[in-house]
mmCIF file of C-alpha atoms and ligand atoms in Angstrom:
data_model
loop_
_atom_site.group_PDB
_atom_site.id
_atom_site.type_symbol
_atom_site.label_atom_id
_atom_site.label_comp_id
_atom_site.label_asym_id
_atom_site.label_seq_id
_atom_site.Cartn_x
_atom_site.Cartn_y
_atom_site.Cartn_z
ATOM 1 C CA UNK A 1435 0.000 0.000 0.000
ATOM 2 C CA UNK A 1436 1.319 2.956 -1.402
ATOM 3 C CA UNK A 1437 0.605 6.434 0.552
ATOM 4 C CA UNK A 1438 0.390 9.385 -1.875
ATOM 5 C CA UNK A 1439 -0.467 13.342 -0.016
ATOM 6 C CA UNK A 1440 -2.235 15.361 -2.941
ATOM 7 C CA UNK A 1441 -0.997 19.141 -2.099
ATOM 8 C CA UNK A 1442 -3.376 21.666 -2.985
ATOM 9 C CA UNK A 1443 -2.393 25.607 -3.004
ATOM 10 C CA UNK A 1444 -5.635 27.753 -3.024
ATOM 11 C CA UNK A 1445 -6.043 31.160 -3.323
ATOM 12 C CA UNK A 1446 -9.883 32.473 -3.562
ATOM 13 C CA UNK A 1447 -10.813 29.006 -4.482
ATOM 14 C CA UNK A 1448 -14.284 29.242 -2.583
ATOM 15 C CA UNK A 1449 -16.484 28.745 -6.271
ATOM 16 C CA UNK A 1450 -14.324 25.403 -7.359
ATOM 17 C CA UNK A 1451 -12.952 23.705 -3.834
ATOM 18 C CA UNK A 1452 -15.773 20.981 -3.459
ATOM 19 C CA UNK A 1453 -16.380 20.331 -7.244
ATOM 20 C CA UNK A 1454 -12.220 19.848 -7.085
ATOM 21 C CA UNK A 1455 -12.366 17.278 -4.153
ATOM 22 C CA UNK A 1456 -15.680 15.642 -5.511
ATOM 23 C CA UNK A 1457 -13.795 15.044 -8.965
ATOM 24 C CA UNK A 1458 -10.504 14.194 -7.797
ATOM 25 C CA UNK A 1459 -11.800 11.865 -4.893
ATOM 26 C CA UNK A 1460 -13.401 9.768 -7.111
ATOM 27 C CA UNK A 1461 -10.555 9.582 -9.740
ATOM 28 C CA UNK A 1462 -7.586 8.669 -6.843
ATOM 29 C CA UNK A 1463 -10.367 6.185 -5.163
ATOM 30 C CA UNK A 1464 -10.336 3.794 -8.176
ATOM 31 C CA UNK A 1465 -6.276 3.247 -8.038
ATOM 32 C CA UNK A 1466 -5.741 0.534 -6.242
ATOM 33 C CA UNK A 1467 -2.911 0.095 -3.738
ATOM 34 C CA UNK A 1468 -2.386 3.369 -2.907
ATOM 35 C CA UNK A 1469 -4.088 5.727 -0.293
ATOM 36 C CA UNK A 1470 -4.944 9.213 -0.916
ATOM 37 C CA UNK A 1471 -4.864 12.063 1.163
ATOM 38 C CA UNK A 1472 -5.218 15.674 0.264
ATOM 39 C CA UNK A 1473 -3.269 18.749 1.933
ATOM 40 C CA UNK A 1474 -4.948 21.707 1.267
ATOM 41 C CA UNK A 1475 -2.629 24.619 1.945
ATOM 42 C CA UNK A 1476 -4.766 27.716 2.219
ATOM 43 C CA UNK A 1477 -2.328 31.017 1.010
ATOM 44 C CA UNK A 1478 -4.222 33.361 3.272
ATOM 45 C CA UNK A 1479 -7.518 33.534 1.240
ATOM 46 C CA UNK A 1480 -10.285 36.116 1.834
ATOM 47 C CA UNK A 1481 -13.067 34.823 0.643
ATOM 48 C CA UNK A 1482 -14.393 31.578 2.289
ATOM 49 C CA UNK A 1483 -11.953 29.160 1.231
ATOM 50 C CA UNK A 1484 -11.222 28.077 4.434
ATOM 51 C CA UNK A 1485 -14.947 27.792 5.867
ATOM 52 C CA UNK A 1486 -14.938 25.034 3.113
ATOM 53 C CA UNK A 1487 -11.824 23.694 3.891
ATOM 54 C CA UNK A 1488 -13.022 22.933 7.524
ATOM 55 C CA UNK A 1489 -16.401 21.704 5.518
ATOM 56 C CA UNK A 1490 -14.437 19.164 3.633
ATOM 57 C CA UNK A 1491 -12.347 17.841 6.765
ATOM 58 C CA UNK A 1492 -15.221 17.516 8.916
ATOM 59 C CA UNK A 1493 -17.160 15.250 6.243
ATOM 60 C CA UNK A 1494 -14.290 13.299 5.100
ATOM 61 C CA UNK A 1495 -11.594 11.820 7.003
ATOM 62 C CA UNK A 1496 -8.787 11.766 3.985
ATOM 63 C CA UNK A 1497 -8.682 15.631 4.186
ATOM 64 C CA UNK A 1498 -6.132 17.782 6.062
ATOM 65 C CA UNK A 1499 -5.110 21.729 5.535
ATOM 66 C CA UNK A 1500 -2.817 23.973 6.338
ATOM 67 C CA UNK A 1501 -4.161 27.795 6.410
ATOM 68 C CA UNK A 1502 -1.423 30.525 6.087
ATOM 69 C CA UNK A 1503 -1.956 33.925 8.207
ATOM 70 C CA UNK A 1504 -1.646 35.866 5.203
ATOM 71 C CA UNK A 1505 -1.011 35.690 1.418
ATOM 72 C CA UNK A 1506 2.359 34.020 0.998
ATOM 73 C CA UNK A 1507 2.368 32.880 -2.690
ATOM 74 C CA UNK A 1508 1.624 29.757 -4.778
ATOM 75 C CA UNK A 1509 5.590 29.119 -4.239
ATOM 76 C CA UNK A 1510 5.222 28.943 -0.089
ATOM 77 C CA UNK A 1511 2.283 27.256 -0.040
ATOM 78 C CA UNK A 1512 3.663 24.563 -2.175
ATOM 79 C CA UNK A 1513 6.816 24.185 0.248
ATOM 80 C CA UNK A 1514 4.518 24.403 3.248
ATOM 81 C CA UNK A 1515 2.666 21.146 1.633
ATOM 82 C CA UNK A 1516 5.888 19.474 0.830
ATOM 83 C CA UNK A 1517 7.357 19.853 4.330
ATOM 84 C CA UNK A 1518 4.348 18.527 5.676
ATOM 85 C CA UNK A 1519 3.629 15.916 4.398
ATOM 86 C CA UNK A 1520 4.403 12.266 5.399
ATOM 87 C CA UNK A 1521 3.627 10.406 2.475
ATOM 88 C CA UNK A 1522 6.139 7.718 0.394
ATOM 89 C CA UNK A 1523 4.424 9.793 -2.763
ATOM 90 C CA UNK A 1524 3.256 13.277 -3.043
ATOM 91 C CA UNK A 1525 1.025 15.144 -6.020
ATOM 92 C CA UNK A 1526 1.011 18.702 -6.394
ATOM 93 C CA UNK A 1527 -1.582 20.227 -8.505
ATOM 94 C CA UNK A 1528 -3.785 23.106 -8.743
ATOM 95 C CA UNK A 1529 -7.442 23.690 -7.447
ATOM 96 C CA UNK A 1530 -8.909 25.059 -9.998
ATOM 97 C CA UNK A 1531 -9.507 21.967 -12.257
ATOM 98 C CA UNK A 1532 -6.782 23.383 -15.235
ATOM 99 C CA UNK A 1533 -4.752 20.590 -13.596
ATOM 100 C CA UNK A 1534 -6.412 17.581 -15.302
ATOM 101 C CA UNK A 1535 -7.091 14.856 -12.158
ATOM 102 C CA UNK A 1536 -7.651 12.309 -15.323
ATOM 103 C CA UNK A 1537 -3.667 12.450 -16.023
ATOM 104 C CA UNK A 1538 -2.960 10.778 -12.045
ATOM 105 C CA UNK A 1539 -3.506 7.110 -12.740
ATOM 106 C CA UNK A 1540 -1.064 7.600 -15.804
ATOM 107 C CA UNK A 1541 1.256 9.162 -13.086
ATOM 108 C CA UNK A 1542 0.667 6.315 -10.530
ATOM 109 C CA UNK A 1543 1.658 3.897 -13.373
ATOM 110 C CA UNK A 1544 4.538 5.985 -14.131
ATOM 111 C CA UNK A 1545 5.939 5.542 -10.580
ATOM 112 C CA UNK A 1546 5.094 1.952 -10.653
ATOM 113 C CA UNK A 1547 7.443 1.439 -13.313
ATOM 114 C CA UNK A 1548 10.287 2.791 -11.065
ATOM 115 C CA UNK A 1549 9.992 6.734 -11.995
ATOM 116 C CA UNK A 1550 10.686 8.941 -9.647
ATOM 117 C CA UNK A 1551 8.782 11.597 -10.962
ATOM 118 C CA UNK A 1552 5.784 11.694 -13.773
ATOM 119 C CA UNK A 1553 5.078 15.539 -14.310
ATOM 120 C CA UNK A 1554 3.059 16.822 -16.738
ATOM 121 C CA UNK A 1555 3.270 19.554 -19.436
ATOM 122 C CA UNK A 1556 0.863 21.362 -22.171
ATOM 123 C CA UNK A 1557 0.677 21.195 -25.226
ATOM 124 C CA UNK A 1558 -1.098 24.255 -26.073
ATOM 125 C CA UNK A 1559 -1.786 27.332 -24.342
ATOM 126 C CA UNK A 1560 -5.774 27.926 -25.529
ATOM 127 C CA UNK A 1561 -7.768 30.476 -23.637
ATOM 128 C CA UNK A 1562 -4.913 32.699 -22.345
ATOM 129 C CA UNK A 1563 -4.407 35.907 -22.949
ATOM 130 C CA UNK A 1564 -1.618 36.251 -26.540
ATOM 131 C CA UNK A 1565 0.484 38.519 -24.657
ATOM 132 C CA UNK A 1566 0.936 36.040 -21.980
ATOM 133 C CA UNK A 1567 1.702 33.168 -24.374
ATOM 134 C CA UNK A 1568 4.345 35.512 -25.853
ATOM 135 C CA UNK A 1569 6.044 36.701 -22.788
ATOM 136 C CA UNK A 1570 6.406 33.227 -21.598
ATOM 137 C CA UNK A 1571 7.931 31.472 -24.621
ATOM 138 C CA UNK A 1572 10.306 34.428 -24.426
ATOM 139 C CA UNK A 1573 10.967 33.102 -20.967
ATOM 140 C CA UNK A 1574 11.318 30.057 -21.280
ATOM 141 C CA UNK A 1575 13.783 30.575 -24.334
ATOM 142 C CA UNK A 1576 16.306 33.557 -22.217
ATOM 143 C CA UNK A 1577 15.954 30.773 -19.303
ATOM 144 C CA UNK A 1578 17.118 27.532 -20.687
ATOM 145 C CA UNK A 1579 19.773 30.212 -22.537
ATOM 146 C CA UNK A 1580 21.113 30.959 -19.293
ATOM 147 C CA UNK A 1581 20.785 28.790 -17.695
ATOM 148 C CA UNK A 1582 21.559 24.581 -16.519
ATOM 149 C CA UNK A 1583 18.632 23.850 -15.468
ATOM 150 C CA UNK A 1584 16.578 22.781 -18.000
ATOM 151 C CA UNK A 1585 12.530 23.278 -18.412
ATOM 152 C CA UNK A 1586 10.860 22.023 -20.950
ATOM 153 C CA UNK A 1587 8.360 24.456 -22.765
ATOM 154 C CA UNK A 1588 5.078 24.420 -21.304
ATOM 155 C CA UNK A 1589 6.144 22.363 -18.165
ATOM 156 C CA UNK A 1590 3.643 22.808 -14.965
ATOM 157 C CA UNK A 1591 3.049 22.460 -11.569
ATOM 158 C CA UNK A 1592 1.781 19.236 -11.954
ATOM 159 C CA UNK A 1593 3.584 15.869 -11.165
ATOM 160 C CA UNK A 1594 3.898 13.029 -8.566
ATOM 161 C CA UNK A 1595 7.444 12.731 -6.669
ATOM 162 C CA UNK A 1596 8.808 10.144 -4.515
ATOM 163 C CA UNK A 1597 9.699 10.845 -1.094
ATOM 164 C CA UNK A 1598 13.552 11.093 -1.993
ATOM 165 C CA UNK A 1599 12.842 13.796 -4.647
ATOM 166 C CA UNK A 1600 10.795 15.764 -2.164
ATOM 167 C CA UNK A 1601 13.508 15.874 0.932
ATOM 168 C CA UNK A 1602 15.761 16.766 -1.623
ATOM 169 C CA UNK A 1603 13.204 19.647 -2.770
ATOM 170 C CA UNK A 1604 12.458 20.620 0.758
ATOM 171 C CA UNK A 1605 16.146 20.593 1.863
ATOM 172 C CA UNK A 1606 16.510 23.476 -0.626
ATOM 173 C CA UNK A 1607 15.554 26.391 1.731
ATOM 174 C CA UNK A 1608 15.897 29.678 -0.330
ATOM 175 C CA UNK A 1609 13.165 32.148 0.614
ATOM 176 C CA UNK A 1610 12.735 33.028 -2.813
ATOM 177 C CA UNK A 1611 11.614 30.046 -4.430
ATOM 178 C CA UNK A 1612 11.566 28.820 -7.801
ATOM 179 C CA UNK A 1613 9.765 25.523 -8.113
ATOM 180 C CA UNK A 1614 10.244 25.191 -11.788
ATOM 181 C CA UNK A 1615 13.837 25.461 -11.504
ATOM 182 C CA UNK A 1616 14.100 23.479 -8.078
ATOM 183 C CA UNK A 1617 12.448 20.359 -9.453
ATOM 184 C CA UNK A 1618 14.570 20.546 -12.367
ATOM 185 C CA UNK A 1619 17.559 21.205 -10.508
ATOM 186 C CA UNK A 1620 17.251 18.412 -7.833
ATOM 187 C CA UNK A 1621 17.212 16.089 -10.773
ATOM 188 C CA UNK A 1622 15.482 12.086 -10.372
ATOM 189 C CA UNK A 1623 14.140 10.596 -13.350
ATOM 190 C CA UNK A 1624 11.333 11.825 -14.516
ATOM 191 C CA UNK A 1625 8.558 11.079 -17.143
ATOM 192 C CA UNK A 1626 6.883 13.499 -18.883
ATOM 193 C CA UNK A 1627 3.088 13.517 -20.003
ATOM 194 C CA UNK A 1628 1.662 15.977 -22.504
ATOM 195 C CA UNK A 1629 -1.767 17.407 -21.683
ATOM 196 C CA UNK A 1630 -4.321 20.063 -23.464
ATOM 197 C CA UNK A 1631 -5.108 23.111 -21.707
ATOM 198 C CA UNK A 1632 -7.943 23.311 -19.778
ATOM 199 C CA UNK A 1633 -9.946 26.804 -19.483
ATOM 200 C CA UNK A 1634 -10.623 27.780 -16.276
ATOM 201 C CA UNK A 1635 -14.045 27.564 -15.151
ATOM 202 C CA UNK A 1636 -14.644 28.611 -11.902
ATOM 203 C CA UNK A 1637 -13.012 31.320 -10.209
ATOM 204 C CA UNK A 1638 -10.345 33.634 -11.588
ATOM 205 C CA UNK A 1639 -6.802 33.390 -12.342
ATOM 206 C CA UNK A 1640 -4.405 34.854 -9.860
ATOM 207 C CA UNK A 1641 -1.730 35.957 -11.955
ATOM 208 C CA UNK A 1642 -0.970 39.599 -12.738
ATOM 209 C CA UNK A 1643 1.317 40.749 -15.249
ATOM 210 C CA UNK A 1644 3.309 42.220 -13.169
ATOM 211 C CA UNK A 1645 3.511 38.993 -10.880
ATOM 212 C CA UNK A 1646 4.533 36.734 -14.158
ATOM 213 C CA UNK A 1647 7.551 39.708 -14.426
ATOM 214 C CA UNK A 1648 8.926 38.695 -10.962
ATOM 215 C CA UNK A 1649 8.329 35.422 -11.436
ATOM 216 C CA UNK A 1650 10.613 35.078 -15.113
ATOM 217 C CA UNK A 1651 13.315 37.335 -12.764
ATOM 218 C CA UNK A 1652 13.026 34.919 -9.645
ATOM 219 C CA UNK A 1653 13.463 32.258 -12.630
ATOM 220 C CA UNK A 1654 16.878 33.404 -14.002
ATOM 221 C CA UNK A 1655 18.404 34.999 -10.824
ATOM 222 C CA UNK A 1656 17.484 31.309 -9.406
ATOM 223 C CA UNK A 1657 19.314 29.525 -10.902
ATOM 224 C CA UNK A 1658 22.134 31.614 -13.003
ATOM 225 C CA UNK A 1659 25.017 34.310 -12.386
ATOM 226 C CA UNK A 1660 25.312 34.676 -16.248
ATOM 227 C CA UNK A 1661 23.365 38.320 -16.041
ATOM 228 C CA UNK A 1662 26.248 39.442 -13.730
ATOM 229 C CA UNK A 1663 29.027 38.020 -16.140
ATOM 230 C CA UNK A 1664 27.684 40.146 -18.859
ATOM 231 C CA UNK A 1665 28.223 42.586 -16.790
ATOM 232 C CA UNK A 1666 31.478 42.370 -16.304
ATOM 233 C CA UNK A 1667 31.769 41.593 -20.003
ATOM 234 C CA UNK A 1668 30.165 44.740 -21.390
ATOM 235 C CA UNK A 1669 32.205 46.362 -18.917
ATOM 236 C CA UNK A 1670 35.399 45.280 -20.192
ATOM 237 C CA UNK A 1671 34.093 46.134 -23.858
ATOM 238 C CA UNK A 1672 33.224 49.715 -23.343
ATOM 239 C CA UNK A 1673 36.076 50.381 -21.672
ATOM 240 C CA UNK A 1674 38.327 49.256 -24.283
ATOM 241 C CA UNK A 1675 36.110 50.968 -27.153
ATOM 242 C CA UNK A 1676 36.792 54.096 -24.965
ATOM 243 C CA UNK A 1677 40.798 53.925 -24.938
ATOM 244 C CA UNK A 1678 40.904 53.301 -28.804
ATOM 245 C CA UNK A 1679 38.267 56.593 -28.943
ATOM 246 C CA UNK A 1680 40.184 58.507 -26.552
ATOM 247 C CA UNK A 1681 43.589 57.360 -28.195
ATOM 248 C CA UNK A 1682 41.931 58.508 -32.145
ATOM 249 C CA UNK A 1683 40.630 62.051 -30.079
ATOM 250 C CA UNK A 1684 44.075 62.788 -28.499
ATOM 251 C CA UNK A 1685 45.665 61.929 -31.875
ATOM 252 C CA UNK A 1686 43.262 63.885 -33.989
ATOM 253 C CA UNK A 1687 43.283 66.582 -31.744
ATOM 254 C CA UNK A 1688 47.151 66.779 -31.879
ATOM 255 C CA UNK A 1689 47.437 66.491 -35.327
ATOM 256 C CA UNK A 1690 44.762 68.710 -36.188
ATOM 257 C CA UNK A 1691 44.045 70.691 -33.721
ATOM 258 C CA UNK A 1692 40.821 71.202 -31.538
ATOM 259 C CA UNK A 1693 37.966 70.686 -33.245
ATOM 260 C CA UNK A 1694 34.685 71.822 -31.320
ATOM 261 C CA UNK A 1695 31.638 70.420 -33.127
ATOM 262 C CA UNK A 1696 30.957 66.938 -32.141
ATOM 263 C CA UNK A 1697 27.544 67.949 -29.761
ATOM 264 C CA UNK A 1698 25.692 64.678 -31.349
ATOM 265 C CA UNK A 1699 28.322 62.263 -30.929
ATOM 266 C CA UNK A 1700 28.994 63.635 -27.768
ATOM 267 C CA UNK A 1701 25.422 62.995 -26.581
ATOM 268 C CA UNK A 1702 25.378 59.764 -28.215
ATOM 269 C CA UNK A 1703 27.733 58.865 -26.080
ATOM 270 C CA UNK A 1704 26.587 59.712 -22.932
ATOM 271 C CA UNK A 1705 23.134 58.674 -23.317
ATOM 272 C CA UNK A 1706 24.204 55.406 -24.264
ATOM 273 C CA UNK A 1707 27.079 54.947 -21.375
ATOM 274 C CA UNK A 1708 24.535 55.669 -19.284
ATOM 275 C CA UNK A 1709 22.034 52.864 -20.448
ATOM 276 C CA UNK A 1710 24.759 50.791 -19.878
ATOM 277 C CA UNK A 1711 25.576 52.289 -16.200
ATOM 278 C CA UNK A 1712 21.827 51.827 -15.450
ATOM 279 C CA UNK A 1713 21.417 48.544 -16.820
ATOM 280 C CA UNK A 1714 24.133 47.281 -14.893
ATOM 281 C CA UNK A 1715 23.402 48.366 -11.534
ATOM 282 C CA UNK A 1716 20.226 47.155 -12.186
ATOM 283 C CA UNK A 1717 21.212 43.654 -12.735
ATOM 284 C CA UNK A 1718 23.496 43.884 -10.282
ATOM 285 C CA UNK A 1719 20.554 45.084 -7.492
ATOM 286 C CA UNK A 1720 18.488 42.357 -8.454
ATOM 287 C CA UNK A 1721 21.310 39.829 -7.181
ATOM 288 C CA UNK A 1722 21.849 42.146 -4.265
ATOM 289 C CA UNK A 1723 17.970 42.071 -3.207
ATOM 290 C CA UNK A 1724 18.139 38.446 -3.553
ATOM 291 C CA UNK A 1725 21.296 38.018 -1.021
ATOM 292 C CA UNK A 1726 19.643 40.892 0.936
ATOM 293 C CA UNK A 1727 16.120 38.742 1.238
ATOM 294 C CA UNK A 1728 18.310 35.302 1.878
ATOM 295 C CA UNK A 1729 20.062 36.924 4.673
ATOM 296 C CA UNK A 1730 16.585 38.035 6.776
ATOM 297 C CA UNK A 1731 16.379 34.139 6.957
ATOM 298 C CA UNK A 1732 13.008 34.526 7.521
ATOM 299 C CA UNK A 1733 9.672 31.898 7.493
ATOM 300 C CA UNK A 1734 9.097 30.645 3.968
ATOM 301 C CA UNK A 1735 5.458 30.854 5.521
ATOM 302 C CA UNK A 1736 3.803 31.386 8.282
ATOM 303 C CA UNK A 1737 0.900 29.331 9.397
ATOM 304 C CA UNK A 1738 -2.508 29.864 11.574
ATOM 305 C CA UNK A 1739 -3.846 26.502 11.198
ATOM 306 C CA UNK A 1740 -2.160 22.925 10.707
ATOM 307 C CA UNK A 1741 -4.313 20.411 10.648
ATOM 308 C CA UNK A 1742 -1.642 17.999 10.450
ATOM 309 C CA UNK A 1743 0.379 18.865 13.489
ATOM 310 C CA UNK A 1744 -3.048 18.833 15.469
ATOM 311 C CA UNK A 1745 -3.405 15.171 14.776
ATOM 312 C CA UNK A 1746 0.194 14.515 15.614
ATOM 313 C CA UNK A 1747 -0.495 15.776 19.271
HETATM 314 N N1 UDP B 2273 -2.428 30.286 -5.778
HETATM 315 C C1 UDP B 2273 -1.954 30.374 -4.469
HETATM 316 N N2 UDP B 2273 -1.470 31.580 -4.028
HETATM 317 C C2 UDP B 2273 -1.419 32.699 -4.809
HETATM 318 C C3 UDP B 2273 -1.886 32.571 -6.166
HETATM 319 C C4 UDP B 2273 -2.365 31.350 -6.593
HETATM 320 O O1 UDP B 2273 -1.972 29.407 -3.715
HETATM 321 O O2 UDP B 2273 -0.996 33.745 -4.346
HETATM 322 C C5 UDP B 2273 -2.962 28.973 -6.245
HETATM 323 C C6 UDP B 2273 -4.354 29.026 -6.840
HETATM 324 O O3 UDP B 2273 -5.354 28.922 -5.849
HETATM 325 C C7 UDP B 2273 -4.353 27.841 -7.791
HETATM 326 C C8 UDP B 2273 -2.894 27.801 -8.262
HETATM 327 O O4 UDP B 2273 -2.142 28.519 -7.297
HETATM 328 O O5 UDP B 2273 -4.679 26.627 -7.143
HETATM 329 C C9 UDP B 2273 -2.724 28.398 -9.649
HETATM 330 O O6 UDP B 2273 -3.264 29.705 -9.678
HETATM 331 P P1 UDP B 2273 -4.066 30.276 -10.921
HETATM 332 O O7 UDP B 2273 -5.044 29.258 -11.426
HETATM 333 O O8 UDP B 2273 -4.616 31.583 -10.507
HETATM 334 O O9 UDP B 2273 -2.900 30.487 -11.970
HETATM 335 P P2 UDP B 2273 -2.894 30.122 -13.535
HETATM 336 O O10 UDP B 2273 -3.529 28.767 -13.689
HETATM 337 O O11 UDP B 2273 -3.669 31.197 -14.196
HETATM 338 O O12 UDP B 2273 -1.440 30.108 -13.878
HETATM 339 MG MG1 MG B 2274 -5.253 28.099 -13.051
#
């Protein structure tokens, strides 16, 4: 008997939560030697997401949650699950149903064969906005660029992992986490499942542009210093174009004397140093806020409610 924890994030999930159980329940209760239970990990909701939460636990007995004290972030919340839970398996998935609960006995049988992890990835991106589509191809392009770890296009936050995969996922302890990368980077064999896109039915999406922005910067300052080396590279090259500049300047102006016009080239040449200046410092911040964020050591989350450590007691 296999024991797999199903961790769910939600985030103003009050319209979808007990079609979500209903559905999945009945899915995970056909597979046979395994036991199901879900961890609910309630990201500091405020509508009644957690009213239902308690709802579900009280009528069925294979439901637990967690309930942060405020709005943490799909990333904490999934960590919270993963260091809570117990189980030799663990699924995470969405609430919202875009998550297909159809794809877990082809994840179960994945394991079975001796995978360590099944996740699963789209193959199209229908019924999102083009400009989001766009921005994260571009992404995903500039990330696997940069850097090592590798993501496949259209990869989600939806997979089974063994219990060595997740200690090694929850031993990682950065603040600012990056669960793409980190499940990438702790490596284990995994199989990958293609999957069309579900609209969203119920509910809302969460993301905000400017969210998906942090999110592609958390991606690449994650997991690679190459920003910072180009840098230092561009550095080194406008430096050197300078010297050969202010060599041909000195030896013009030797030669031929001063020569005043030159107010566009001039201003050329500021505006563009400049760019460079700002650009740099800015990449440079961006590592510094990171290191600055990683030293507070602080909570990845902070919880109100843990239904699991209640029934440890
Ligand atoms: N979510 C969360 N905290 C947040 C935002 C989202 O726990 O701050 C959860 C949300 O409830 C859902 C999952 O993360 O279960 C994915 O969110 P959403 O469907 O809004 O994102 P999308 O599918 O549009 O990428
Ligand atoms: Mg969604």
């Amino acid at each position: 008997m296999k024991n797999i924890d199903i961790i769910v994030p939600c985030y103003n999930e009050q319209e979808v939560l007990s079609t979500f159980y209903k559905t999945t329940d009945e899915i995970v209760g056909a597979i046979k030697d395994c036991r199901f239970r879900f961890i609910f990990v309630n990201d500091g909701s405020s509508d009644d997401t957690l009213l239902i939460l308690k709802g579900l636990r009280s009528t069925y007995d294979n439901v637990d949650y967690i309930s942060f004290s405020r709005n943490f972030g799909k990333e904490a919340a999934m960590y919270a699950g993963l260091s809570n839970s117990t189980g030799d398996y663990v699924i995470v998935m969405d609430a919202d149903l875009q998550h297909p609960p159809i794809l877990i006995p082809e994840m179960v049988q994945a394991i079975n064969e001796g995978y360590d992890c099944c996740a699963a990835y789209r193959t199209n991106r229908k019924g999102e906005a083009p400009i989001r589509s766009f921005l994260s191809r571009q992404f995903y392009k500039v990330n696997n660029l940069l850097t090592s770890v590798k993501m496949p296009y259209g990869a989600v936050d939806f997979r089974i992992m063994s219990r060595p995969m997740i200690d090694a996922i929850v031993s990682m302890g950065e603040a600012e986490r990056f669960s793409k990368g980190i499940f990438s980077y702790v490596g284990f064999q995994t199989k990958w499942i293609p999957y069309t896109n579900v609209e969203r039915t119920l509910g809302v999406t969460k993301w905000k542009l400017r969210s998906l922005l942090k999110y592609a910067i958390d991606g690449i300052t994650s997991f690679s210093v190459a920003p910072l080396h180009l840098v230092s590279i561009m550095g080194c090259l406008i430096s050197l174009m300078a010297i050969i500049y202010g060599i041909y300047i000195f030896i013009k102006t030797v030669i031929f004397g001063v020569d005043l016009p030159g107010y566009a080239s001039t201003v050329i040449l500021l505006l563009f140093l400049c760019g460079v200046i700002e650009l740099s410092l800015g990449i440079v911040s961006e590592y510094l806020a990171r290191i600055f964020v990683e030293s507070k050591n602080r909570p990845i989350y902070i919880a109100k409610e843990n239904t699991l450590e209640d029934s440890e007691k």
